[in-house]
Amino acid sequence: MMQTVALLTNFIPPYRAFFYRALAERVRKLRIYISTPMEPNRPWPTDWSGLDVTVQHNLTFHAAWRHPHGFSEPIYVHIPYDTLWLLARYRPNVVISGELGLRTLQATLYRALVPRSRLIVWATLSEYSEQGRGRVRTWLRQWILRRADAVLVNGESGARYIRRFHVPPQHIFRVPCTTEMSPFMAIPPHRTPSQAHRLLYAGQLVERKGLVPFLTVLARWGEQHPDRTVEFWLAGDGPLRTELQEMQLPRNVTLCFMGTVAYQDLPQIYTQVGIFVLPTLADEWGVVINEALASGVPVLGSLYSQAVEELVHDTTTGWTFRSDQADEMYGALDRALSTPPALLDEMRVRTREAVQDLTPTLVAQRIVEAIRCVTEKGTYKHIGSL
């Protein structure tokens, strides 16, 4: 494809680098503009090998994300103020801009100043992650989306949210989040009896992930099943660790805090556990779900993760619940811990089938389809204009 593409985003997580490289192989030229090499609360190393990356001049502000589900989380707001200048110098045919803020506003201005260019908004969001947004932000999103040529979303929840802004369905492209699956797919599916019901969580220890409500339910389950023992491994770190360590749990429930685990070491962790837990209160995707399913680990997951909604089906690839409904969470946990090891092994085969085609190549091809749609003559009608 003979297109020069600029991709604007905050930073490059290790799991995204895989499909950025796959996308670079499918366009004439891809340059990625980032606001920061890495955010301070992310433990990942920077790895841009094989990619053309430019770090922008940027202002960063600290803010608090307060959600109707009751959690508050500090976040970083990036304002890369040289976006319009850099795009004017690079002269891309297509701009793919992540999120719906001031970065994408500048990309929208570039689209107006260079009529031959096209703007694709990458809206990595879900209905749950966007609850409680203010009127000003909603108005800005509506203004941008009216002028975008296409929108990328992670899944159906993201598509439903974007359709509220009257974006035509044919201009919405589903681009699920993924990572390089082969290290996880290489894990043997069988687990020993001692591993079969061992629980794992991987990610930040923050309020949004719903770990305190989940541990409360897990403690209740342990008290009501004194003949069973449960191990819960937590791979990751964050401000909630002390509170989690100090929670009162029955003696038959054991927590193992592993601290930060290097991304390349995660497959080794998955080999030793039987059930993955994601009790999040709001996640636009959750690539850990891809990793767990590819590892042959059924998921006990909250439907407030778009990945759970898309990929996890009760008693087939896992067990689902709403994390703000304690009884619902308890029921899903009970079904998971009551599943015989032999049946769990059967589920491990199905978890891999659910994600075996969800590769960086597929994601890159979906993006290429969006680029082709907005650039080829006779296939495209612009949504709006300045």
mmCIF file of C-alpha atoms in Angstrom:
data_model
loop_
_atom_site.group_PDB
_atom_site.id
_atom_site.type_symbol
_atom_site.label_atom_id
_atom_site.label_comp_id
_atom_site.label_asym_id
_atom_site.label_seq_id
_atom_site.Cartn_x
_atom_site.Cartn_y
_atom_site.Cartn_z
ATOM 1 C CA MET A 1 0.000 0.000 0.000
ATOM 2 C CA MET A 2 1.555 3.287 -1.152
ATOM 3 C CA GLN A 3 0.513 5.437 1.781
ATOM 4 C CA THR A 4 2.578 7.560 4.152
ATOM 5 C CA VAL A 5 1.043 7.127 7.602
ATOM 6 C CA ALA A 6 1.510 9.080 10.831
ATOM 7 C CA LEU A 7 0.346 7.393 14.024
ATOM 8 C CA LEU A 8 -0.134 9.604 17.100
ATOM 9 C CA THR A 9 -0.262 8.040 20.559
ATOM 10 C CA ASN A 10 0.821 8.532 24.178
ATOM 11 C CA PHE A 11 3.562 5.867 24.337
ATOM 12 C CA ILE A 12 4.306 2.376 23.036
ATOM 13 C CA PRO A 13 3.424 -0.531 25.371
ATOM 14 C CA PRO A 14 5.360 -3.731 24.582
ATOM 15 C CA TYR A 15 2.250 -5.558 23.382
ATOM 16 C CA ARG A 16 1.446 -2.837 20.831
ATOM 17 C CA ALA A 17 4.924 -2.772 19.336
ATOM 18 C CA PHE A 18 4.202 -6.135 17.698
ATOM 19 C CA PHE A 19 1.313 -4.955 15.542
ATOM 20 C CA TYR A 20 2.934 -1.573 14.883
ATOM 21 C CA ARG A 21 5.762 -3.512 13.217
ATOM 22 C CA ALA A 22 3.226 -5.570 11.280
ATOM 23 C CA LEU A 23 1.513 -2.355 10.147
ATOM 24 C CA ALA A 24 4.856 -0.817 9.071
ATOM 25 C CA GLU A 25 5.342 -3.759 6.703
ATOM 26 C CA ARG A 26 2.021 -3.026 4.993
ATOM 27 C CA VAL A 27 2.292 0.693 4.226
ATOM 28 C CA ARG A 28 4.866 2.701 2.320
ATOM 29 C CA LYS A 29 6.040 4.518 5.424
ATOM 30 C CA LEU A 30 4.913 4.605 9.059
ATOM 31 C CA ARG A 31 6.120 7.173 11.576
ATOM 32 C CA ILE A 32 4.892 6.992 15.169
ATOM 33 C CA TYR A 33 4.694 10.192 17.223
ATOM 34 C CA ILE A 34 4.574 9.668 20.993
ATOM 35 C CA SER A 35 4.089 12.085 23.877
ATOM 36 C CA THR A 36 6.489 10.349 26.271
ATOM 37 C CA PRO A 37 8.881 7.379 26.145
ATOM 38 C CA MET A 38 6.926 5.759 28.998
ATOM 39 C CA GLU A 39 4.601 6.915 31.766
ATOM 40 C CA PRO A 40 6.077 6.749 35.303
ATOM 41 C CA ASN A 41 3.439 4.306 36.569
ATOM 42 C CA ARG A 42 4.201 1.769 33.832
ATOM 43 C CA PRO A 43 6.933 -0.806 34.585
ATOM 44 C CA TRP A 44 7.606 -1.599 30.929
ATOM 45 C CA PRO A 45 10.928 -0.924 29.191
ATOM 46 C CA THR A 46 10.923 1.085 25.970
ATOM 47 C CA ASP A 47 11.446 -1.057 22.866
ATOM 48 C CA TRP A 48 11.051 0.711 19.546
ATOM 49 C CA SER A 49 13.345 -1.539 17.539
ATOM 50 C CA GLY A 50 12.349 -1.612 13.887
ATOM 51 C CA LEU A 51 10.023 1.384 14.241
ATOM 52 C CA ASP A 52 10.350 5.020 13.170
ATOM 53 C CA VAL A 53 9.502 6.876 16.393
ATOM 54 C CA THR A 54 9.535 10.591 17.235
ATOM 55 C CA VAL A 55 9.086 11.879 20.796
ATOM 56 C CA GLN A 56 7.073 15.093 20.686
ATOM 57 C CA HIS A 57 7.409 18.283 22.685
ATOM 58 C CA ASN A 58 4.816 17.768 25.330
ATOM 59 C CA LEU A 59 3.163 19.196 28.418
ATOM 60 C CA THR A 60 2.010 16.651 31.001
ATOM 61 C CA PHE A 61 -0.533 17.312 33.715
ATOM 62 C CA HIS A 62 -1.636 15.138 36.604
ATOM 63 C CA ALA A 63 -5.365 14.635 36.936
ATOM 64 C CA ALA A 64 -7.793 12.347 38.744
ATOM 65 C CA TRP A 65 -10.144 9.985 36.954
ATOM 66 C CA ARG A 66 -13.314 9.681 39.046
ATOM 67 C CA HIS A 67 -15.708 7.034 37.839
ATOM 68 C CA PRO A 68 -19.379 6.364 38.670
ATOM 69 C CA HIS A 69 -18.367 2.853 39.787
ATOM 70 C CA GLY A 70 -16.757 4.518 42.801
ATOM 71 C CA PHE A 71 -13.044 4.446 42.115
ATOM 72 C CA SER A 72 -10.600 7.299 41.661
ATOM 73 C CA GLU A 73 -7.304 6.936 39.829
ATOM 74 C CA PRO A 74 -4.482 9.403 39.094
ATOM 75 C CA ILE A 75 -3.801 9.746 35.383
ATOM 76 C CA TYR A 76 -1.438 11.647 33.112
ATOM 77 C CA VAL A 77 -2.867 14.097 30.595
ATOM 78 C CA HIS A 78 -0.461 14.702 27.696
ATOM 79 C CA ILE A 79 -0.622 17.742 25.427
ATOM 80 C CA PRO A 80 1.876 17.309 22.578
ATOM 81 C CA TYR A 81 1.829 20.892 21.381
ATOM 82 C CA ASP A 82 3.945 20.463 18.228
ATOM 83 C CA THR A 83 1.629 17.934 16.538
ATOM 84 C CA LEU A 84 0.409 20.240 13.780
ATOM 85 C CA TRP A 85 3.959 21.415 12.999
ATOM 86 C CA LEU A 86 5.351 17.876 12.818
ATOM 87 C CA LEU A 87 2.533 16.691 10.572
ATOM 88 C CA ALA A 88 3.073 19.649 8.254
ATOM 89 C CA ARG A 89 6.752 18.681 7.919
ATOM 90 C CA TYR A 90 6.096 14.961 7.427
ATOM 91 C CA ARG A 91 3.116 15.450 5.059
ATOM 92 C CA PRO A 92 1.377 12.077 5.660
ATOM 93 C CA ASN A 93 -1.494 10.918 3.467
ATOM 94 C CA VAL A 94 -3.164 9.314 6.473
ATOM 95 C CA VAL A 95 -3.088 10.319 10.141
ATOM 96 C CA ILE A 96 -4.166 7.785 12.771
ATOM 97 C CA SER A 97 -4.668 9.598 16.061
ATOM 98 C CA GLY A 98 -5.214 7.878 19.371
ATOM 99 C CA GLU A 99 -7.840 9.137 21.792
ATOM 100 C CA LEU A 100 -10.221 12.050 21.365
ATOM 101 C CA GLY A 101 -8.407 14.965 22.979
ATOM 102 C CA LEU A 102 -6.133 17.851 22.040
ATOM 103 C CA ARG A 103 -3.729 15.637 20.093
ATOM 104 C CA THR A 104 -6.543 14.557 17.789
ATOM 105 C CA LEU A 105 -7.854 18.113 17.634
ATOM 106 C CA GLN A 106 -4.539 19.159 16.059
ATOM 107 C CA ALA A 107 -4.730 16.199 13.672
ATOM 108 C CA THR A 108 -8.214 17.388 12.700
ATOM 109 C CA LEU A 109 -6.801 20.826 11.859
ATOM 110 C CA TYR A 110 -4.133 19.176 9.689
ATOM 111 C CA ARG A 111 -6.908 17.282 7.890
ATOM 112 C CA ALA A 112 -8.608 20.618 7.133
ATOM 113 C CA LEU A 113 -5.400 22.328 5.961
ATOM 114 C CA VAL A 114 -4.347 19.390 3.742
ATOM 115 C CA PRO A 115 -7.576 18.271 2.010
ATOM 116 C CA ARG A 116 -5.887 15.310 0.288
ATOM 117 C CA SER A 117 -5.063 13.812 3.705
ATOM 118 C CA ARG A 118 -7.321 11.515 5.701
ATOM 119 C CA LEU A 119 -7.914 11.291 9.455
ATOM 120 C CA ILE A 120 -8.596 8.017 11.263
ATOM 121 C CA VAL A 121 -9.417 8.321 14.963
ATOM 122 C CA TRP A 122 -8.331 5.385 17.113
ATOM 123 C CA ALA A 123 -10.874 5.367 19.937
ATOM 124 C CA THR A 124 -9.509 2.899 22.499
ATOM 125 C CA LEU A 125 -12.526 3.036 24.794
ATOM 126 C CA SER A 126 -15.647 1.204 25.912
ATOM 127 C CA GLU A 127 -19.043 2.224 27.220
ATOM 128 C CA TYR A 128 -17.862 1.523 30.767
ATOM 129 C CA SER A 129 -14.542 3.357 30.548
ATOM 130 C CA GLU A 130 -16.341 6.476 29.298
ATOM 131 C CA GLN A 131 -19.049 6.747 31.933
ATOM 132 C CA GLY A 132 -19.162 10.060 33.755
ATOM 133 C CA ARG A 133 -17.386 12.148 31.115
ATOM 134 C CA GLY A 134 -18.195 15.857 31.283
ATOM 135 C CA ARG A 135 -20.138 17.928 28.780
ATOM 136 C CA VAL A 136 -17.085 19.762 27.428
ATOM 137 C CA ARG A 137 -15.301 16.511 26.646
ATOM 138 C CA THR A 138 -18.428 15.085 25.039
ATOM 139 C CA TRP A 139 -18.819 18.208 22.877
ATOM 140 C CA LEU A 140 -15.153 18.045 21.764
ATOM 141 C CA ARG A 141 -15.542 14.382 20.830
ATOM 142 C CA GLN A 142 -18.634 15.104 18.808
ATOM 143 C CA TRP A 143 -16.821 17.915 16.958
ATOM 144 C CA ILE A 144 -13.823 15.695 16.146
ATOM 145 C CA LEU A 145 -15.827 12.642 15.116
ATOM 146 C CA ARG A 146 -17.921 14.660 12.681
ATOM 147 C CA ARG A 147 -14.688 15.496 10.846
ATOM 148 C CA ALA A 148 -12.983 12.104 11.014
ATOM 149 C CA ASP A 149 -12.843 9.895 7.947
ATOM 150 C CA ALA A 150 -13.021 6.632 9.930
ATOM 151 C CA VAL A 151 -12.886 5.406 13.520
ATOM 152 C CA LEU A 152 -11.064 2.388 14.926
ATOM 153 C CA VAL A 153 -12.573 0.735 18.017
ATOM 154 C CA ASN A 154 -11.573 -2.308 20.060
ATOM 155 C CA GLY A 155 -14.907 -4.097 19.927
ATOM 156 C CA GLU A 156 -18.684 -3.896 20.060
ATOM 157 C CA SER A 157 -18.833 -1.840 23.249
ATOM 158 C CA GLY A 158 -16.559 0.769 21.674
ATOM 159 C CA ALA A 159 -18.648 0.711 18.498
ATOM 160 C CA ARG A 160 -21.860 1.262 20.455
ATOM 161 C CA TYR A 161 -20.304 4.265 22.189
ATOM 162 C CA ILE A 162 -19.064 5.810 18.924
ATOM 163 C CA ARG A 163 -22.441 5.325 17.210
ATOM 164 C CA ARG A 164 -23.925 7.701 19.800
ATOM 165 C CA PHE A 165 -22.119 10.471 17.927
ATOM 166 C CA HIS A 166 -23.927 9.551 14.677
ATOM 167 C CA VAL A 167 -20.851 8.034 13.021
ATOM 168 C CA PRO A 168 -22.073 5.802 10.152
ATOM 169 C CA PRO A 169 -21.538 2.086 10.918
ATOM 170 C CA GLN A 170 -19.556 1.605 7.683
ATOM 171 C CA HIS A 171 -16.943 4.063 8.955
ATOM 172 C CA ILE A 172 -16.332 2.140 12.212
ATOM 173 C CA PHE A 173 -13.635 -0.543 12.060
ATOM 174 C CA ARG A 174 -13.122 -3.106 14.818
ATOM 175 C CA VAL A 175 -9.460 -3.443 15.727
ATOM 176 C CA PRO A 176 -9.153 -5.626 18.834
ATOM 177 C CA CYS A 177 -6.136 -5.192 21.051
ATOM 178 C CA THR A 178 -3.657 -8.056 20.974
ATOM 179 C CA THR A 179 -0.020 -9.028 21.381
ATOM 180 C CA GLU A 180 2.457 -11.578 20.054
ATOM 181 C CA MET A 181 0.678 -14.813 20.927
ATOM 182 C CA SER A 182 3.324 -17.474 20.213
ATOM 183 C CA PRO A 183 5.089 -17.398 23.641
ATOM 184 C CA PHE A 184 1.723 -17.936 25.339
ATOM 185 C CA MET A 185 0.399 -20.488 22.819
ATOM 186 C CA ALA A 186 3.551 -22.580 23.393
ATOM 187 C CA ILE A 187 2.586 -23.283 27.024
ATOM 188 C CA PRO A 188 1.419 -26.892 27.623
ATOM 189 C CA PRO A 189 -2.335 -26.834 28.334
ATOM 190 C CA HIS A 190 -2.393 -29.391 31.169
ATOM 191 C CA ARG A 191 -2.168 -28.263 34.814
ATOM 192 C CA THR A 192 -1.423 -30.383 37.852
ATOM 193 C CA PRO A 193 -4.153 -30.751 40.528
ATOM 194 C CA SER A 194 -2.314 -28.257 42.748
ATOM 195 C CA GLN A 195 -2.222 -25.720 39.886
ATOM 196 C CA ALA A 196 -5.709 -26.285 38.463
ATOM 197 C CA HIS A 197 -7.515 -23.823 40.764
ATOM 198 C CA ARG A 198 -4.612 -21.496 41.536
ATOM 199 C CA LEU A 199 -5.751 -17.945 40.741
ATOM 200 C CA LEU A 200 -3.655 -15.286 38.992
ATOM 201 C CA TYR A 201 -4.072 -11.550 38.527
ATOM 202 C CA ALA A 202 -1.565 -9.599 36.414
ATOM 203 C CA GLY A 203 -1.585 -5.818 36.219
ATOM 204 C CA GLN A 204 -1.487 -2.658 38.277
ATOM 205 C CA LEU A 205 -2.641 -2.785 41.886
ATOM 206 C CA VAL A 206 -5.048 0.148 41.651
ATOM 207 C CA GLU A 207 -8.682 0.738 42.680
ATOM 208 C CA ARG A 208 -9.972 0.505 39.120
ATOM 209 C CA LYS A 209 -9.038 -3.161 38.882
ATOM 210 C CA GLY A 210 -11.610 -4.105 41.531
ATOM 211 C CA LEU A 211 -9.225 -6.165 43.653
ATOM 212 C CA VAL A 212 -10.604 -5.075 47.040
ATOM 213 C CA PRO A 213 -14.199 -6.103 46.186
ATOM 214 C CA PHE A 214 -12.897 -9.358 44.735
ATOM 215 C CA LEU A 215 -10.815 -10.209 47.798
ATOM 216 C CA THR A 216 -13.839 -9.495 49.984
ATOM 217 C CA VAL A 217 -15.819 -12.051 47.987
ATOM 218 C CA LEU A 218 -12.895 -14.505 47.947
ATOM 219 C CA ALA A 219 -12.662 -14.259 51.762
ATOM 220 C CA ARG A 220 -16.375 -14.998 52.028
ATOM 221 C CA TRP A 221 -15.975 -18.041 49.773
ATOM 222 C CA GLY A 222 -13.037 -19.294 51.843
ATOM 223 C CA GLU A 223 -15.016 -18.987 55.079
ATOM 224 C CA GLN A 224 -17.890 -20.976 53.579
ATOM 225 C CA HIS A 225 -15.558 -23.686 52.205
ATOM 226 C CA PRO A 226 -13.175 -24.425 55.094
ATOM 227 C CA ASP A 227 -12.205 -27.772 53.542
ATOM 228 C CA ARG A 228 -10.657 -26.020 50.497
ATOM 229 C CA THR A 229 -7.460 -23.985 50.142
ATOM 230 C CA VAL A 230 -7.056 -21.207 47.593
ATOM 231 C CA GLU A 231 -3.884 -19.531 46.358
ATOM 232 C CA PHE A 232 -4.160 -16.144 44.662
ATOM 233 C CA TRP A 233 -1.035 -14.871 42.891
ATOM 234 C CA LEU A 234 -0.785 -11.158 42.079
ATOM 235 C CA ALA A 235 1.809 -10.190 39.458
ATOM 236 C CA GLY A 236 2.223 -6.427 39.497
ATOM 237 C CA ASP A 237 2.537 -3.524 41.862
ATOM 238 C CA GLY A 238 0.860 -0.255 42.703
ATOM 239 C CA PRO A 239 -0.502 2.025 45.442
ATOM 240 C CA LEU A 240 -3.097 -0.513 46.576
ATOM 241 C CA ARG A 241 -0.551 -3.178 47.577
ATOM 242 C CA THR A 242 -0.376 -2.284 51.287
ATOM 243 C CA GLU A 243 -4.154 -2.239 51.640
ATOM 244 C CA LEU A 244 -4.423 -5.622 49.926
ATOM 245 C CA GLN A 245 -1.710 -7.106 52.140
ATOM 246 C CA GLU A 246 -3.507 -5.913 55.271
ATOM 247 C CA MET A 247 -6.932 -7.319 54.367
ATOM 248 C CA GLN A 248 -8.275 -9.911 56.782
ATOM 249 C CA LEU A 249 -8.566 -13.280 55.034
ATOM 250 C CA PRO A 250 -9.404 -16.768 56.328
ATOM 251 C CA ARG A 251 -6.447 -19.078 56.868
ATOM 252 C CA ASN A 252 -7.322 -21.202 53.827
ATOM 253 C CA VAL A 253 -6.903 -18.214 51.447
ATOM 254 C CA THR A 254 -3.301 -17.302 50.647
ATOM 255 C CA LEU A 255 -2.075 -14.264 48.707
ATOM 256 C CA CYS A 256 1.276 -14.299 46.907
ATOM 257 C CA PHE A 257 2.524 -10.834 45.891
ATOM 258 C CA MET A 258 5.054 -11.281 43.083
ATOM 259 C CA GLY A 259 5.776 -7.602 42.453
ATOM 260 C CA THR A 260 6.555 -6.314 38.990
ATOM 261 C CA VAL A 261 7.154 -9.102 36.473
ATOM 262 C CA ALA A 262 9.056 -8.399 33.240
ATOM 263 C CA TYR A 263 6.781 -8.756 30.220
ATOM 264 C CA GLN A 264 8.928 -11.498 28.683
ATOM 265 C CA ASP A 265 8.650 -13.503 31.925
ATOM 266 C CA LEU A 266 4.843 -13.568 32.003
ATOM 267 C CA PRO A 267 4.479 -16.850 30.026
ATOM 268 C CA GLN A 268 6.424 -18.656 32.747
ATOM 269 C CA ILE A 269 3.944 -17.364 35.329
ATOM 270 C CA TYR A 270 0.971 -18.559 33.288
ATOM 271 C CA THR A 271 2.374 -22.108 33.208
ATOM 272 C CA GLN A 272 1.906 -22.368 36.982
ATOM 273 C CA VAL A 273 -1.689 -21.194 37.375
ATOM 274 C CA GLY A 274 -5.094 -22.534 36.453
ATOM 275 C CA ILE A 275 -7.544 -19.601 36.427
ATOM 276 C CA PHE A 276 -6.980 -15.944 35.546
ATOM 277 C CA VAL A 277 -8.872 -13.236 37.448
ATOM 278 C CA LEU A 278 -9.759 -9.755 36.160
ATOM 279 C CA PRO A 279 -12.360 -8.103 38.437
ATOM 280 C CA THR A 280 -11.981 -4.661 36.821
ATOM 281 C CA LEU A 281 -14.498 -1.868 37.321
ATOM 282 C CA ALA A 282 -13.670 -0.285 33.934
ATOM 283 C CA ASP A 283 -11.244 -1.355 31.175
ATOM 284 C CA GLU A 284 -11.338 -0.365 27.527
ATOM 285 C CA TRP A 285 -9.881 -3.799 26.673
ATOM 286 C CA GLY A 286 -7.445 -5.765 28.881
ATOM 287 C CA VAL A 287 -4.752 -7.507 26.827
ATOM 288 C CA VAL A 288 -4.073 -9.800 29.802
ATOM 289 C CA ILE A 289 -7.230 -11.632 28.723
ATOM 290 C CA ASN A 290 -5.627 -12.429 25.342
ATOM 291 C CA GLU A 291 -2.506 -13.661 27.131
ATOM 292 C CA ALA A 292 -4.419 -15.827 29.602
ATOM 293 C CA LEU A 293 -6.628 -17.453 26.986
ATOM 294 C CA ALA A 294 -3.658 -18.114 24.699
ATOM 295 C CA SER A 295 -1.893 -19.729 27.667
ATOM 296 C CA GLY A 296 -4.784 -22.136 28.146
ATOM 297 C CA VAL A 297 -5.996 -20.382 31.300
ATOM 298 C CA PRO A 298 -9.781 -19.863 31.614
ATOM 299 C CA VAL A 299 -10.783 -16.388 32.750
ATOM 300 C CA LEU A 300 -12.862 -15.370 35.747
ATOM 301 C CA GLY A 301 -13.571 -11.884 34.481
ATOM 302 C CA SER A 302 -15.621 -8.736 34.842
ATOM 303 C CA LEU A 303 -17.873 -7.726 31.970
ATOM 304 C CA TYR A 304 -16.610 -4.180 32.496
ATOM 305 C CA SER A 305 -13.541 -5.305 30.523
ATOM 306 C CA GLN A 306 -14.263 -5.180 26.799
ATOM 307 C CA ALA A 307 -11.936 -8.153 26.237
ATOM 308 C CA VAL A 308 -14.000 -10.234 28.667
ATOM 309 C CA GLU A 309 -17.207 -9.182 26.938
ATOM 310 C CA GLU A 310 -15.750 -10.151 23.543
ATOM 311 C CA LEU A 311 -13.752 -13.290 24.327
ATOM 312 C CA VAL A 312 -14.990 -14.960 27.519
ATOM 313 C CA HIS A 313 -18.114 -17.128 27.475
ATOM 314 C CA ASP A 314 -19.526 -18.780 30.581
ATOM 315 C CA THR A 315 -18.375 -22.385 31.134
ATOM 316 C CA THR A 316 -16.684 -22.368 27.714
ATOM 317 C CA THR A 317 -13.676 -20.073 28.097
ATOM 318 C CA GLY A 318 -14.362 -18.873 31.634
ATOM 319 C CA TRP A 319 -16.932 -17.287 33.931
ATOM 320 C CA THR A 320 -18.229 -13.714 33.788
ATOM 321 C CA PHE A 321 -19.737 -11.305 36.295
ATOM 322 C CA ARG A 322 -20.323 -7.619 37.002
ATOM 323 C CA SER A 323 -17.748 -6.527 39.556
ATOM 324 C CA ASP A 324 -20.088 -4.111 41.345
ATOM 325 C CA GLN A 325 -22.519 -6.968 42.045
ATOM 326 C CA ALA A 326 -21.029 -8.959 44.947
ATOM 327 C CA ASP A 327 -23.457 -11.902 44.761
ATOM 328 C CA GLU A 328 -22.937 -12.195 41.013
ATOM 329 C CA MET A 329 -19.164 -12.200 41.535
ATOM 330 C CA TYR A 330 -19.464 -14.816 44.274
ATOM 331 C CA GLY A 331 -21.534 -17.086 42.007
ATOM 332 C CA ALA A 332 -18.968 -16.889 39.190
ATOM 333 C CA LEU A 333 -16.111 -17.540 41.639
ATOM 334 C CA ASP A 334 -17.940 -20.535 43.091
ATOM 335 C CA ARG A 335 -18.538 -22.008 39.633
ATOM 336 C CA ALA A 336 -14.869 -21.547 38.742
ATOM 337 C CA LEU A 337 -13.482 -23.109 41.912
ATOM 338 C CA SER A 338 -16.029 -25.951 41.721
ATOM 339 C CA THR A 339 -15.075 -26.942 38.171
ATOM 340 C CA PRO A 340 -13.271 -30.330 38.190
ATOM 341 C CA PRO A 341 -9.638 -30.277 36.952
ATOM 342 C CA ALA A 342 -10.475 -32.589 34.033
ATOM 343 C CA LEU A 343 -13.168 -30.185 32.805
ATOM 344 C CA LEU A 344 -10.762 -27.253 33.252
ATOM 345 C CA ASP A 345 -8.313 -29.049 30.947
ATOM 346 C CA GLU A 346 -11.072 -29.328 28.335
ATOM 347 C CA MET A 347 -11.760 -25.607 28.704
ATOM 348 C CA ARG A 348 -8.058 -24.853 28.112
ATOM 349 C CA VAL A 349 -8.372 -26.158 24.570
ATOM 350 C CA ARG A 350 -11.327 -23.869 23.902
ATOM 351 C CA THR A 351 -9.617 -20.803 25.376
ATOM 352 C CA ARG A 352 -6.860 -21.119 22.787
ATOM 353 C CA GLU A 353 -9.350 -21.544 19.974
ATOM 354 C CA ALA A 354 -10.965 -18.243 21.046
ATOM 355 C CA VAL A 355 -7.793 -16.215 20.388
ATOM 356 C CA GLN A 356 -5.676 -18.253 17.985
ATOM 357 C CA ASP A 357 -6.499 -15.931 15.067
ATOM 358 C CA LEU A 358 -6.222 -12.728 17.109
ATOM 359 C CA THR A 359 -2.662 -11.922 16.013
ATOM 360 C CA PRO A 360 -0.705 -8.718 15.292
ATOM 361 C CA THR A 361 -1.049 -9.574 11.604
ATOM 362 C CA LEU A 362 -4.855 -9.546 11.873
ATOM 363 C CA VAL A 363 -4.843 -6.206 13.698
ATOM 364 C CA ALA A 364 -2.502 -4.655 11.133
ATOM 365 C CA GLN A 365 -4.703 -5.924 8.303
ATOM 366 C CA ARG A 366 -7.819 -4.397 9.910
ATOM 367 C CA ILE A 367 -6.043 -1.030 10.055
ATOM 368 C CA VAL A 368 -4.974 -1.397 6.425
ATOM 369 C CA GLU A 369 -8.618 -2.023 5.487
ATOM 370 C CA ALA A 370 -9.591 1.249 7.177
ATOM 371 C CA ILE A 371 -6.793 3.094 5.359
ATOM 372 C CA ARG A 372 -7.873 1.623 2.044
ATOM 373 C CA CYS A 373 -11.485 2.577 2.687
ATOM 374 C CA VAL A 374 -10.701 6.252 3.271
ATOM 375 C CA THR A 375 -8.126 6.639 0.491
ATOM 376 C CA GLU A 376 -9.346 4.654 -2.497
ATOM 377 C CA LYS A 377 -11.606 6.450 -4.949
ATOM 378 C CA GLY A 378 -15.197 5.370 -5.164
ATOM 379 C CA THR A 379 -15.276 3.667 -1.749
ATOM 380 C CA TYR A 380 -15.520 6.622 0.582
ATOM 381 C CA LYS A 381 -17.726 9.568 1.488
ATOM 382 C CA HIS A 382 -16.465 12.075 4.050
ATOM 383 C CA ILE A 383 -18.398 12.265 7.325
ATOM 384 C CA GLY A 384 -18.131 15.999 7.854
ATOM 385 C CA SER A 385 -16.147 19.128 7.135
ATOM 386 C CA LEU A 386 -14.879 22.186 8.971
#
